[in-house]
Coordinates of N, CA, C and O in Angstrom, one line a residue:
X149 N -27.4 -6.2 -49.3 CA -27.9 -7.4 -48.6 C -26.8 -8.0 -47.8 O -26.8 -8.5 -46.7
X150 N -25.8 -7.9 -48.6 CA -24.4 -8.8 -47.7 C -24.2 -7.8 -46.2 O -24.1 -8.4 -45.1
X151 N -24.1 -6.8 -46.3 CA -24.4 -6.0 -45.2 C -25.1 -6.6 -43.7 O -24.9 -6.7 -42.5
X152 N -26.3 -6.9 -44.7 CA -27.7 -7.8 -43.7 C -26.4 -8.8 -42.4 O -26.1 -8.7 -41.3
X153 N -26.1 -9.7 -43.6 CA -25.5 -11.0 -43.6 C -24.6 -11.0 -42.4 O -24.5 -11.7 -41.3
X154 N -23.6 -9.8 -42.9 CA -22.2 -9.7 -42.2 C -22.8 -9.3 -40.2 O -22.3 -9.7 -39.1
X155 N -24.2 -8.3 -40.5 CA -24.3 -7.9 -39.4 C -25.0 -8.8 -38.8 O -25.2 -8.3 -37.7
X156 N -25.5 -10.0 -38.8 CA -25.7 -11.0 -38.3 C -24.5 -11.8 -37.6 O -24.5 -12.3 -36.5
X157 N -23.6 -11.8 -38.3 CA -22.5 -12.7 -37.9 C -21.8 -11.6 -36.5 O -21.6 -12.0 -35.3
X158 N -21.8 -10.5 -36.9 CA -21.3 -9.7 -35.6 C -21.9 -9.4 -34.4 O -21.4 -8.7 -33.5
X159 N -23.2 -9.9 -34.5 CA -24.0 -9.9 -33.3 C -23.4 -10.8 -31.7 O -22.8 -11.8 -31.3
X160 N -23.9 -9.9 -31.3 CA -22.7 -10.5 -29.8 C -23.1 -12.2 -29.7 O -22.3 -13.1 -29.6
X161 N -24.3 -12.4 -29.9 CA -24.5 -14.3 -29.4 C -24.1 -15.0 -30.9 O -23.9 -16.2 -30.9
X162 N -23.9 -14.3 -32.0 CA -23.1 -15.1 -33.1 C -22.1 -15.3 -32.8 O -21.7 -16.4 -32.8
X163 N -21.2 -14.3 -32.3 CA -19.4 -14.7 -32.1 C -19.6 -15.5 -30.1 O -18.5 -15.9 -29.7
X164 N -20.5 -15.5 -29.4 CA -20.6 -16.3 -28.6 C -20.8 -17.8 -29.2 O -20.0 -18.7 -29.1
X165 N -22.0 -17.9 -30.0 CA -22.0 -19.7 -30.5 C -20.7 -19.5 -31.3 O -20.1 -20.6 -31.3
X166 N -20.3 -18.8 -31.7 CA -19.0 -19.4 -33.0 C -18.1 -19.6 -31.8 O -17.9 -20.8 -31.8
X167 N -17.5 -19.1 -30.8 CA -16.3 -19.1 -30.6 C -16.4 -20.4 -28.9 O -15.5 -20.8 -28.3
X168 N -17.8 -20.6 -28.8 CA -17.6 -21.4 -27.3 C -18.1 -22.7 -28.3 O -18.2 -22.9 -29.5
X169 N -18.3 -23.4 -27.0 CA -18.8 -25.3 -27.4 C -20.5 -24.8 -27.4 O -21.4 -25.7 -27.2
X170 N -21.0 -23.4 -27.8 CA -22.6 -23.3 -28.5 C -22.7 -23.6 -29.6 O -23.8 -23.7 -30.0
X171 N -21.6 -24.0 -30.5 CA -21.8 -23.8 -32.0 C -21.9 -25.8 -32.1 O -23.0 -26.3 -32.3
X172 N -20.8 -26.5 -31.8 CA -21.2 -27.6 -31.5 C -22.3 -28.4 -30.5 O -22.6 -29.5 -31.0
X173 N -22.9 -28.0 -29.5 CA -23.8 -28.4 -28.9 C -25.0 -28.0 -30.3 O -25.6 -28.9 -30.9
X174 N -25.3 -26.7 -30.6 CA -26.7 -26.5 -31.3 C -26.8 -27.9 -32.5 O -27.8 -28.6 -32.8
X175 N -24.7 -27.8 -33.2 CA -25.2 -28.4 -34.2 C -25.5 -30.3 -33.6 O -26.0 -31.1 -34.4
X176 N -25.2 -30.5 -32.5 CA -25.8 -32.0 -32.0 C -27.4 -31.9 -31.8 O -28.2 -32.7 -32.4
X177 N -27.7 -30.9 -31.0 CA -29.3 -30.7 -31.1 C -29.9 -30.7 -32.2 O -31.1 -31.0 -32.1
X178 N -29.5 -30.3 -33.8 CA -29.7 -30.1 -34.5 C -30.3 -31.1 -35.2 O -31.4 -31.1 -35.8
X179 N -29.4 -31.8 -35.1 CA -28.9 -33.4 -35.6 C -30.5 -34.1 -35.1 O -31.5 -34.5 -35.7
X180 N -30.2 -34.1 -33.8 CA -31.0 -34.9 -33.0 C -32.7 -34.4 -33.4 O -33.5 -35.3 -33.7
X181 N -33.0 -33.4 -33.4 CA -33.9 -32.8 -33.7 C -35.2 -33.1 -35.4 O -36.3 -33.1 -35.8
X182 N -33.7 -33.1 -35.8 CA -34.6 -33.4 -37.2 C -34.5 -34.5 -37.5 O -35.0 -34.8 -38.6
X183 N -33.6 -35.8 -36.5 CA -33.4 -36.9 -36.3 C -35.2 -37.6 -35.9 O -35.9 -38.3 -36.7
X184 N -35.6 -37.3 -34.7 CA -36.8 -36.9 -34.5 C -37.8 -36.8 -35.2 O -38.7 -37.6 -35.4
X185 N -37.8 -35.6 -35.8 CA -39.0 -34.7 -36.5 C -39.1 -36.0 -37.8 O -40.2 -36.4 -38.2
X186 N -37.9 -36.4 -38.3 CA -38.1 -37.1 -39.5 C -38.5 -38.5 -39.3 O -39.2 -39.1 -40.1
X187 N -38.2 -39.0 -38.3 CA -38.9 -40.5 -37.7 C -39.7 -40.2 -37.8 O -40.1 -40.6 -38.9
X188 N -41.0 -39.3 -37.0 CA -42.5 -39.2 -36.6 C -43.2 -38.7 -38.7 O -44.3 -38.8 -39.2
X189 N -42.1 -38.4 -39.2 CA -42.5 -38.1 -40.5 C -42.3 -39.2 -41.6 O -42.8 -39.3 -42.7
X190 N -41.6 -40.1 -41.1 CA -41.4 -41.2 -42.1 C -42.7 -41.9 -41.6 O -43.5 -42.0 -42.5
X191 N -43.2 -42.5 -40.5 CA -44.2 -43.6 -39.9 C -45.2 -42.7 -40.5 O -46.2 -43.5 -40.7
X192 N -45.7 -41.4 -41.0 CA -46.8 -41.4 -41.8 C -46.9 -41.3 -43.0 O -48.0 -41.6 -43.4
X193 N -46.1 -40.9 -43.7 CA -45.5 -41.0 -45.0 C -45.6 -42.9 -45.0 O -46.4 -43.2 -45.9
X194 N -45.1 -44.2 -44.5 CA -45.4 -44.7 -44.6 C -46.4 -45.3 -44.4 O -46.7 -46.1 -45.2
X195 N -47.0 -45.2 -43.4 CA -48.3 -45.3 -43.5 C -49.2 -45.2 -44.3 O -50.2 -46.0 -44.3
X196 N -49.1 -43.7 -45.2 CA -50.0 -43.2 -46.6 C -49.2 -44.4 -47.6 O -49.9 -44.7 -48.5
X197 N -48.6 -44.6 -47.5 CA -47.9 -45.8 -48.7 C -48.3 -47.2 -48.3 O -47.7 -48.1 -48.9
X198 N -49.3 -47.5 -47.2 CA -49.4 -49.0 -47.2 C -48.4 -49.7 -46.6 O -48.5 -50.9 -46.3
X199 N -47.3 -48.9 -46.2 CA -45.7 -49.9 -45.9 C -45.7 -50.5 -44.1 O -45.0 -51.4 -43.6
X200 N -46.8 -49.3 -43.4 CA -46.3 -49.4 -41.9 C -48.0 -49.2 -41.2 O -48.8 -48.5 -41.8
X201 N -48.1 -49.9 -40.1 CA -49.1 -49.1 -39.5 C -50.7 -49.2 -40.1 O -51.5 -48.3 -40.0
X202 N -50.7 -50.7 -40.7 CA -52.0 -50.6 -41.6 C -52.9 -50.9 -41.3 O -53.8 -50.7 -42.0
X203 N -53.3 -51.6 -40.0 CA -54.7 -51.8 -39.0 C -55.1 -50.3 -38.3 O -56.3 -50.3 -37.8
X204 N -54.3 -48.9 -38.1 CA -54.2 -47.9 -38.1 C -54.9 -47.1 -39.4 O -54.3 -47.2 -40.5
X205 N -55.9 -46.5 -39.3 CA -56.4 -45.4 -40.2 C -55.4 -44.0 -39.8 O -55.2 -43.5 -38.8
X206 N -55.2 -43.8 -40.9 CA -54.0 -42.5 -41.4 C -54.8 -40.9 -40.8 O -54.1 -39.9 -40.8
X207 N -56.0 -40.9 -40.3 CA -56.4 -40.0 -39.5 C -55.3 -40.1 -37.7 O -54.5 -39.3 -37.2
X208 N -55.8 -41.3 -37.3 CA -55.4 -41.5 -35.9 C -53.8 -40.9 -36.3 O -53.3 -39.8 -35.9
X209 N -53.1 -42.1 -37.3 CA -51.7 -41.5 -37.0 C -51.2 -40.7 -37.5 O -50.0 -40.8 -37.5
X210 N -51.8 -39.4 -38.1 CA -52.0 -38.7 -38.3 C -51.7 -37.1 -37.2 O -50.8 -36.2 -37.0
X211 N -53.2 -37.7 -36.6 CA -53.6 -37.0 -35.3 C -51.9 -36.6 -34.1 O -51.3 -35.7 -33.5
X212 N -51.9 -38.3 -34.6 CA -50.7 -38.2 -33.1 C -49.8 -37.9 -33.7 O -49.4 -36.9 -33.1
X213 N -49.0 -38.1 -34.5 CA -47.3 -38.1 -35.0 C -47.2 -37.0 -35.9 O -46.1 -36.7 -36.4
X214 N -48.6 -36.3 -36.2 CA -48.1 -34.6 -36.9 C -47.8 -33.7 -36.0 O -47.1 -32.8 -36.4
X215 N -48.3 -33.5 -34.5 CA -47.5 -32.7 -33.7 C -46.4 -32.8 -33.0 O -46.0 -31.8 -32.4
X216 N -45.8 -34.0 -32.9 CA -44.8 -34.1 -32.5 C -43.5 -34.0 -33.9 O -42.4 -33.9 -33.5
X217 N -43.6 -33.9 -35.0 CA -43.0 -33.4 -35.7 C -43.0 -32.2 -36.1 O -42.1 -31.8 -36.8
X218 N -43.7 -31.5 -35.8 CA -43.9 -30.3 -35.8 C -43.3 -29.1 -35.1 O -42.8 -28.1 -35.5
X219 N -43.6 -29.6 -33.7 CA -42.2 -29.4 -32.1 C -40.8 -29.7 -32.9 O -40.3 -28.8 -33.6
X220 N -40.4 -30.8 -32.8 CA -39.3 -30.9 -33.2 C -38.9 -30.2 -34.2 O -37.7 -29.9 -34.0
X221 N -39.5 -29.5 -35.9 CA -39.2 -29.0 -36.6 C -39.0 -27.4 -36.1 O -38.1 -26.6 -36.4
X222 N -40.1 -27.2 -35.3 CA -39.5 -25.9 -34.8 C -38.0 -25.8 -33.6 O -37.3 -24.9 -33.3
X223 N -38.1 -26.8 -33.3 CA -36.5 -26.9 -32.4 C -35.1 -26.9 -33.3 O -34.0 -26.3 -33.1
X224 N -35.6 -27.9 -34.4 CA -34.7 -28.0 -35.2 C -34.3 -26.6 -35.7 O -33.2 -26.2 -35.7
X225 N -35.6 -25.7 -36.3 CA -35.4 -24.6 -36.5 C -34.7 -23.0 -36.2 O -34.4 -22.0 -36.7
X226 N -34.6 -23.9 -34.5 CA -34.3 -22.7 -33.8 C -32.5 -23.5 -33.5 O -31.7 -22.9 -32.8
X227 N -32.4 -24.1 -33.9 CA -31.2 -24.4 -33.6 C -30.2 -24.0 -35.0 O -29.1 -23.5 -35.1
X228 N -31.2 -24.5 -36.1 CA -30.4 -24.3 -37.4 C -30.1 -22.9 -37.3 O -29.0 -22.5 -37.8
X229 N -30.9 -22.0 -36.6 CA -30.8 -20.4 -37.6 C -29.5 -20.3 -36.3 O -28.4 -19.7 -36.7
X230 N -29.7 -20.8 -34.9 CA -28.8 -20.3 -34.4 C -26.8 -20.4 -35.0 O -25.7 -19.8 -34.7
X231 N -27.3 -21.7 -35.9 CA -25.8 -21.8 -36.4 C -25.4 -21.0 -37.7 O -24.3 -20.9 -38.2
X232 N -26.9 -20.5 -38.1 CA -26.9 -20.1 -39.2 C -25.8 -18.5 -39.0 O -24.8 -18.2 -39.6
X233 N -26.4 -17.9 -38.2 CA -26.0 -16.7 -38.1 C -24.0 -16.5 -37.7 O -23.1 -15.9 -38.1
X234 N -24.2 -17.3 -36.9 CA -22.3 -17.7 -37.1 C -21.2 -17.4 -38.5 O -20.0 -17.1 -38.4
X235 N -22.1 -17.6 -39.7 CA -21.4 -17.9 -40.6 C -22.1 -17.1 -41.7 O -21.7 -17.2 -42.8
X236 N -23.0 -16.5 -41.4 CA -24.7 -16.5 -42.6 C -24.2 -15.7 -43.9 O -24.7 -16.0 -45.0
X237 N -22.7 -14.5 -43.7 CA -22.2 -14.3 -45.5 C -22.2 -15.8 -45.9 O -22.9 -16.1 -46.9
X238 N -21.5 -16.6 -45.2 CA -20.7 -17.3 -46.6 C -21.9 -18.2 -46.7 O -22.3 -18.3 -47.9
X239 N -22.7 -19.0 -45.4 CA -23.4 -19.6 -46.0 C -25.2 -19.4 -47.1 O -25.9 -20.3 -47.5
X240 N -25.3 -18.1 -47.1 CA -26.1 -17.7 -48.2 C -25.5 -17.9 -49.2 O -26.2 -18.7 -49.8
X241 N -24.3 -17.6 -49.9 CA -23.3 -18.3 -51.0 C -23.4 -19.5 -51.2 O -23.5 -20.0 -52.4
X242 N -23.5 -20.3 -50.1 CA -23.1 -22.0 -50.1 C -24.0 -22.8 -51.1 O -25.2 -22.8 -50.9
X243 N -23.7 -23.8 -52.4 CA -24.6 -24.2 -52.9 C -25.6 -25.0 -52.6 O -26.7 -25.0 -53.1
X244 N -25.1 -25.8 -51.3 CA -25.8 -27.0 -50.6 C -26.6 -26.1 -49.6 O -27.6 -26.7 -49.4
X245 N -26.4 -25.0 -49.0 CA -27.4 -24.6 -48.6 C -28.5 -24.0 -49.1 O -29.6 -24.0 -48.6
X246 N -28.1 -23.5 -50.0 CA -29.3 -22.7 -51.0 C -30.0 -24.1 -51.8 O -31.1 -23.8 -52.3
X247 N -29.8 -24.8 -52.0 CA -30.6 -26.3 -52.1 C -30.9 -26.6 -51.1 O -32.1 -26.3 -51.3
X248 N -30.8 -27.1 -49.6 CA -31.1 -27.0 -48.5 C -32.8 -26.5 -48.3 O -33.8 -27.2 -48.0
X249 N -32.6 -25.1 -48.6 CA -33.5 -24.4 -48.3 C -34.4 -24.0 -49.6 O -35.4 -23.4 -49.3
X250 N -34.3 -24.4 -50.9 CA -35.4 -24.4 -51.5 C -36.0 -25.8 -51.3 O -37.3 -25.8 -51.3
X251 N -35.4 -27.0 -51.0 CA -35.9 -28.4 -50.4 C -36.6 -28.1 -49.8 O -37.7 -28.6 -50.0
X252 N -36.6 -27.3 -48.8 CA -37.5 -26.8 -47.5 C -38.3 -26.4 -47.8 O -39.3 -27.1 -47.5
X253 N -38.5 -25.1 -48.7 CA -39.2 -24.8 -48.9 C -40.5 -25.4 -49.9 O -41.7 -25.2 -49.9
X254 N -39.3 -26.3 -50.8 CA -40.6 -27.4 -51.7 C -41.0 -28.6 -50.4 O -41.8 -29.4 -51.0
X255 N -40.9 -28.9 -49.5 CA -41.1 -29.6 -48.4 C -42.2 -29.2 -47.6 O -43.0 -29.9 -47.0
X256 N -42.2 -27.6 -47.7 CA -43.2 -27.3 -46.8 C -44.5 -27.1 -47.5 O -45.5 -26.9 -46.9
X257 N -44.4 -27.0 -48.5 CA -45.3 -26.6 -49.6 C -45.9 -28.1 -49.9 O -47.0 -28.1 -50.5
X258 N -45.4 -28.9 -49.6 CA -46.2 -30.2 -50.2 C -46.6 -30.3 -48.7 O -47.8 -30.2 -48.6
X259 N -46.0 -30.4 -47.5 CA -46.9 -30.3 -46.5 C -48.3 -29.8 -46.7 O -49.2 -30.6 -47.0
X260 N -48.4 -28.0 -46.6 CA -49.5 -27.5 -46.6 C -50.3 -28.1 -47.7 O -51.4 -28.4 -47.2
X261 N -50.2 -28.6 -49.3 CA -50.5 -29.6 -49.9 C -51.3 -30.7 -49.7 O -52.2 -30.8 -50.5
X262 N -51.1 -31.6 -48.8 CA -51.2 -32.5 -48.3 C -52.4 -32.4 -47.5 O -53.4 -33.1 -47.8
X263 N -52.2 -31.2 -46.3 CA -53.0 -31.3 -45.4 C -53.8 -30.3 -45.5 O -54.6 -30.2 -44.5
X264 N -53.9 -29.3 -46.7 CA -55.0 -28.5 -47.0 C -55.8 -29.5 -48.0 O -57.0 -29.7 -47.8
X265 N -55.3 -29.9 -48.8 CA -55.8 -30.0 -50.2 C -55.9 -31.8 -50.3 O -56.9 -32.1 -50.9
X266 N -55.2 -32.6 -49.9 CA -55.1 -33.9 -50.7 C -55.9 -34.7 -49.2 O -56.7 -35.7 -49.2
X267 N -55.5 -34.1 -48.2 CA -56.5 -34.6 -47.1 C -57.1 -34.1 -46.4 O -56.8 -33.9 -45.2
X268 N -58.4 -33.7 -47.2 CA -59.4 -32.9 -47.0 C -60.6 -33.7 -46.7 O -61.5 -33.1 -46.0
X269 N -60.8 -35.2 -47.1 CA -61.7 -36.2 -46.6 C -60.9 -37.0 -45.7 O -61.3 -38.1 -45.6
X270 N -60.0 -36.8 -45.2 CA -59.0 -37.9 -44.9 C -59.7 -39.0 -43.7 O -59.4 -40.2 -43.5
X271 N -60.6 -38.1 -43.0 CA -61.8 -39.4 -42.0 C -62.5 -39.9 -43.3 O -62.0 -39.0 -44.0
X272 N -63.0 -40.3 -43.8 CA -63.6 -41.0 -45.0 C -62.9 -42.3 -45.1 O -63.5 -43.4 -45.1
X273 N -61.4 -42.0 -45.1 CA -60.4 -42.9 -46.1 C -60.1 -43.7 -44.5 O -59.0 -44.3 -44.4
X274 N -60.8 -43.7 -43.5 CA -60.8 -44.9 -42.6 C -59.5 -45.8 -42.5 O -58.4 -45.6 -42.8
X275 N -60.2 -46.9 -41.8 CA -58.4 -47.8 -42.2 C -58.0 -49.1 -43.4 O -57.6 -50.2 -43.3
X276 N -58.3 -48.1 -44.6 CA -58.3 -48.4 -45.7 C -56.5 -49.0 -46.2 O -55.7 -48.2 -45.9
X277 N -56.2 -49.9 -46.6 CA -54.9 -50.0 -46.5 C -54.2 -49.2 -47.6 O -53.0 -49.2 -47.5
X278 N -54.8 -48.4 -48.4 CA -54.1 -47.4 -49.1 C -54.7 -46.6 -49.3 O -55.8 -46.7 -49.8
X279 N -54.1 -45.5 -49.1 CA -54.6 -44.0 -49.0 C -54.6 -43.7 -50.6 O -53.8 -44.4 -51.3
X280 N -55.5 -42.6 -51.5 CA -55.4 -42.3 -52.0 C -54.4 -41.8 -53.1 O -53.6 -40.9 -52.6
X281 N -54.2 -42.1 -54.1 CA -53.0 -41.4 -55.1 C -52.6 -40.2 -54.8 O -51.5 -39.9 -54.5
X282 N -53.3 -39.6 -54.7 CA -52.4 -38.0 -54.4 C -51.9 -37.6 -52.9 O -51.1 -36.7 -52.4
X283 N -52.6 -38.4 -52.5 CA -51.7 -39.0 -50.5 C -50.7 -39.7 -50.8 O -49.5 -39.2 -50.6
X284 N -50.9 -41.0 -51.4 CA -49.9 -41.3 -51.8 C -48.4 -40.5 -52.3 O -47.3 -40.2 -51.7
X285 N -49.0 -40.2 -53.7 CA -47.8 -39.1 -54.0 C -47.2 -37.9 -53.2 O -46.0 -37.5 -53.2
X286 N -48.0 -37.6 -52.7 CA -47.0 -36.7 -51.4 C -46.3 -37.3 -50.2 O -45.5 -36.8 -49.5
X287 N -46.7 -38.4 -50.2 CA -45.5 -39.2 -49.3 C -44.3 -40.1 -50.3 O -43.6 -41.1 -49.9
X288 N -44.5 -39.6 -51.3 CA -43.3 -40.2 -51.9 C -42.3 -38.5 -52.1 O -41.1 -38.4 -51.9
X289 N -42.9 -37.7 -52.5 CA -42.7 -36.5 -52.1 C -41.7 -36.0 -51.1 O -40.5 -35.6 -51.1
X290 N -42.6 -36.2 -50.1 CA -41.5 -36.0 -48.7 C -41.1 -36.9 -48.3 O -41.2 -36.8 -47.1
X291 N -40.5 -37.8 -48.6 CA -39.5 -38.9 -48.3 C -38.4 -38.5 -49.4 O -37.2 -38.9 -49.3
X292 N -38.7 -37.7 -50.4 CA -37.5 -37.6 -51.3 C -37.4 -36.5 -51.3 O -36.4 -36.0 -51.9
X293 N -38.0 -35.8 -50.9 CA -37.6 -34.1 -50.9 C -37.0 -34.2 -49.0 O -36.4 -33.2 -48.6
X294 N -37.2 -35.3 -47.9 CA -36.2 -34.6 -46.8 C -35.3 -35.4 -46.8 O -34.4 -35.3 -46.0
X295 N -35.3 -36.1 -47.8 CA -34.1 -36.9 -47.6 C -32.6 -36.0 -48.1 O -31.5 -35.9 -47.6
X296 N -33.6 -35.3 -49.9 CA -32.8 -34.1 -49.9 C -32.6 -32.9 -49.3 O -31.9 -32.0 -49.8
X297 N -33.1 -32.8 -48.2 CA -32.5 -31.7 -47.2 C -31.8 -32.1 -46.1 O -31.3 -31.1 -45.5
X298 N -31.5 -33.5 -45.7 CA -30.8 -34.0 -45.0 C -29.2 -34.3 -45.6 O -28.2 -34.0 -44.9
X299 N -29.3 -34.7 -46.4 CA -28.2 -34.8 -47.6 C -27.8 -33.0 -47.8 O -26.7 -32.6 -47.4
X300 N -28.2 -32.5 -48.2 CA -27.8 -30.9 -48.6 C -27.5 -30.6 -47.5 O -26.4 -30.0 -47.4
X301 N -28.4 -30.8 -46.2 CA -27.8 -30.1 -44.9 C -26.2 -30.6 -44.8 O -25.1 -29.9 -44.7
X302 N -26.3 -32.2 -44.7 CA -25.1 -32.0 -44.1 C -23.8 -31.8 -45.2 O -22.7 -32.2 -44.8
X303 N -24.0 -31.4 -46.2 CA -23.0 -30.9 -47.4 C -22.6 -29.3 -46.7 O -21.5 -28.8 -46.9
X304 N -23.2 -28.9 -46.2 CA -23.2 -27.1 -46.1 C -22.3 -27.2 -45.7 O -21.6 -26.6 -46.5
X305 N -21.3 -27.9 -44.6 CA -20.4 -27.8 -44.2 C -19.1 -28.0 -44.9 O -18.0 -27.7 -44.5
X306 N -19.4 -28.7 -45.9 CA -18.1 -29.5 -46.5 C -17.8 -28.6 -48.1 O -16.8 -28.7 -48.9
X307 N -18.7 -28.0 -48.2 CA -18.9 -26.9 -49.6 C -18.8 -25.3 -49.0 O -19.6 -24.5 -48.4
X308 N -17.4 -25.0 -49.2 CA -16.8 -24.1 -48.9 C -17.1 -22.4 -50.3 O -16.5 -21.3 -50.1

C-alpha cells in the first residue's frame, strides 16, 4: 500500500502543488471552503436546536442552506485531496489525520442519518420551535463531530 502512497506523491501535479504557491493557495481555499460549508451547517444544526432561525420551519432552511454546503464540501474536498497527495506517505501515518478522517467519516454517516432516517417527516414538524430528539441529537452530533474535524485538520500539519 505504501507503494500506492509514495506513487501519488510522484505524480507530476503533486511535485507541481508541493513545490509552487499551489500548495499554499489550495490550503487557503481550503480554509475558506469548509469555512463556508460549516457556517451554512451550523444555522441548521442550530436551527434543529431551537438556538437560531425559529419563525423558520427547519424544512425551508433546510431546503436552502443543505446545498450550499454541500458545494462547498465538495470544493473543500477537492482541495483537501489536492494537498493530500503532496505528502499522502506521511500523511496516512499522521494521527490527526487519521482522526480527521474517521470524524468524516462519523460526520457523514450522521448526515445520511439525519436526512434518511431522523427526517423522514420533517414537513410535519412545521415551524415548531423544536425539532424532534433525534434531530435534535444529530445536531449536537455534528457540531461536535466537525468541530473535531476542524481541530484534527488543522493538527495534520503540526503532528509530524
Amino acid at each position: 500500500m505504501k507503494e500506492f502512497w509514495l506513487w501519488l506523491e510522484y505524480l507530476p501535479i503533486s511535485s507541481e502543488i508541493g513545490a509552487t504557491w499551489g500548495f499554499p493557495l489550495l490550503e487557503s481555499l481550503h480554509v475558506l471552503f469548509i469555512t463556508l460549508m460549516l457556517g451554512f451547517i451550523l444555522m441548521v444544526d442550530l436551527r434543529l436546536l431551537g438556538f437560531a432561525a425559529r419563525p423558520y420551519p427547519v424544512l425551508s432552511i433546510s431546503r436552502e442552506l443543505v446545498p450550499w454546503s454541500a458545494g462547498f464540501f465538495f470544493l473543500a474536498t477537492v482541495t483537501g485531496v489536492g494537498m493530500f497527495v503532496t505528502r499522502a506517505s506521511s500523511h496516512v501515518l499522521n494521527p490527526a489525520f487519521q482522526i480527521k478522517m474517521v470524524l468524516l467519516l462519523l460526520a457523514g454517516i450522521n448526515i445520511a442519518l439525519f436526512h434518511f432516517y431522523f427526517a423522514r417527516n420533517i414537513s410535519e414538524w412545521g415551524a415548531a420551535q423544536r425539532a424532534p430528539f433525534f434531530a435534535r441529537f444529530s445536531a449536537v452530533a455534528s457540531l461536535s463531530l466537525w468541530s473535531g474535524v476542524m481541530l484534527a485538520g488543522r493538527w495534520v500539519g503540526h503532528i509530524v
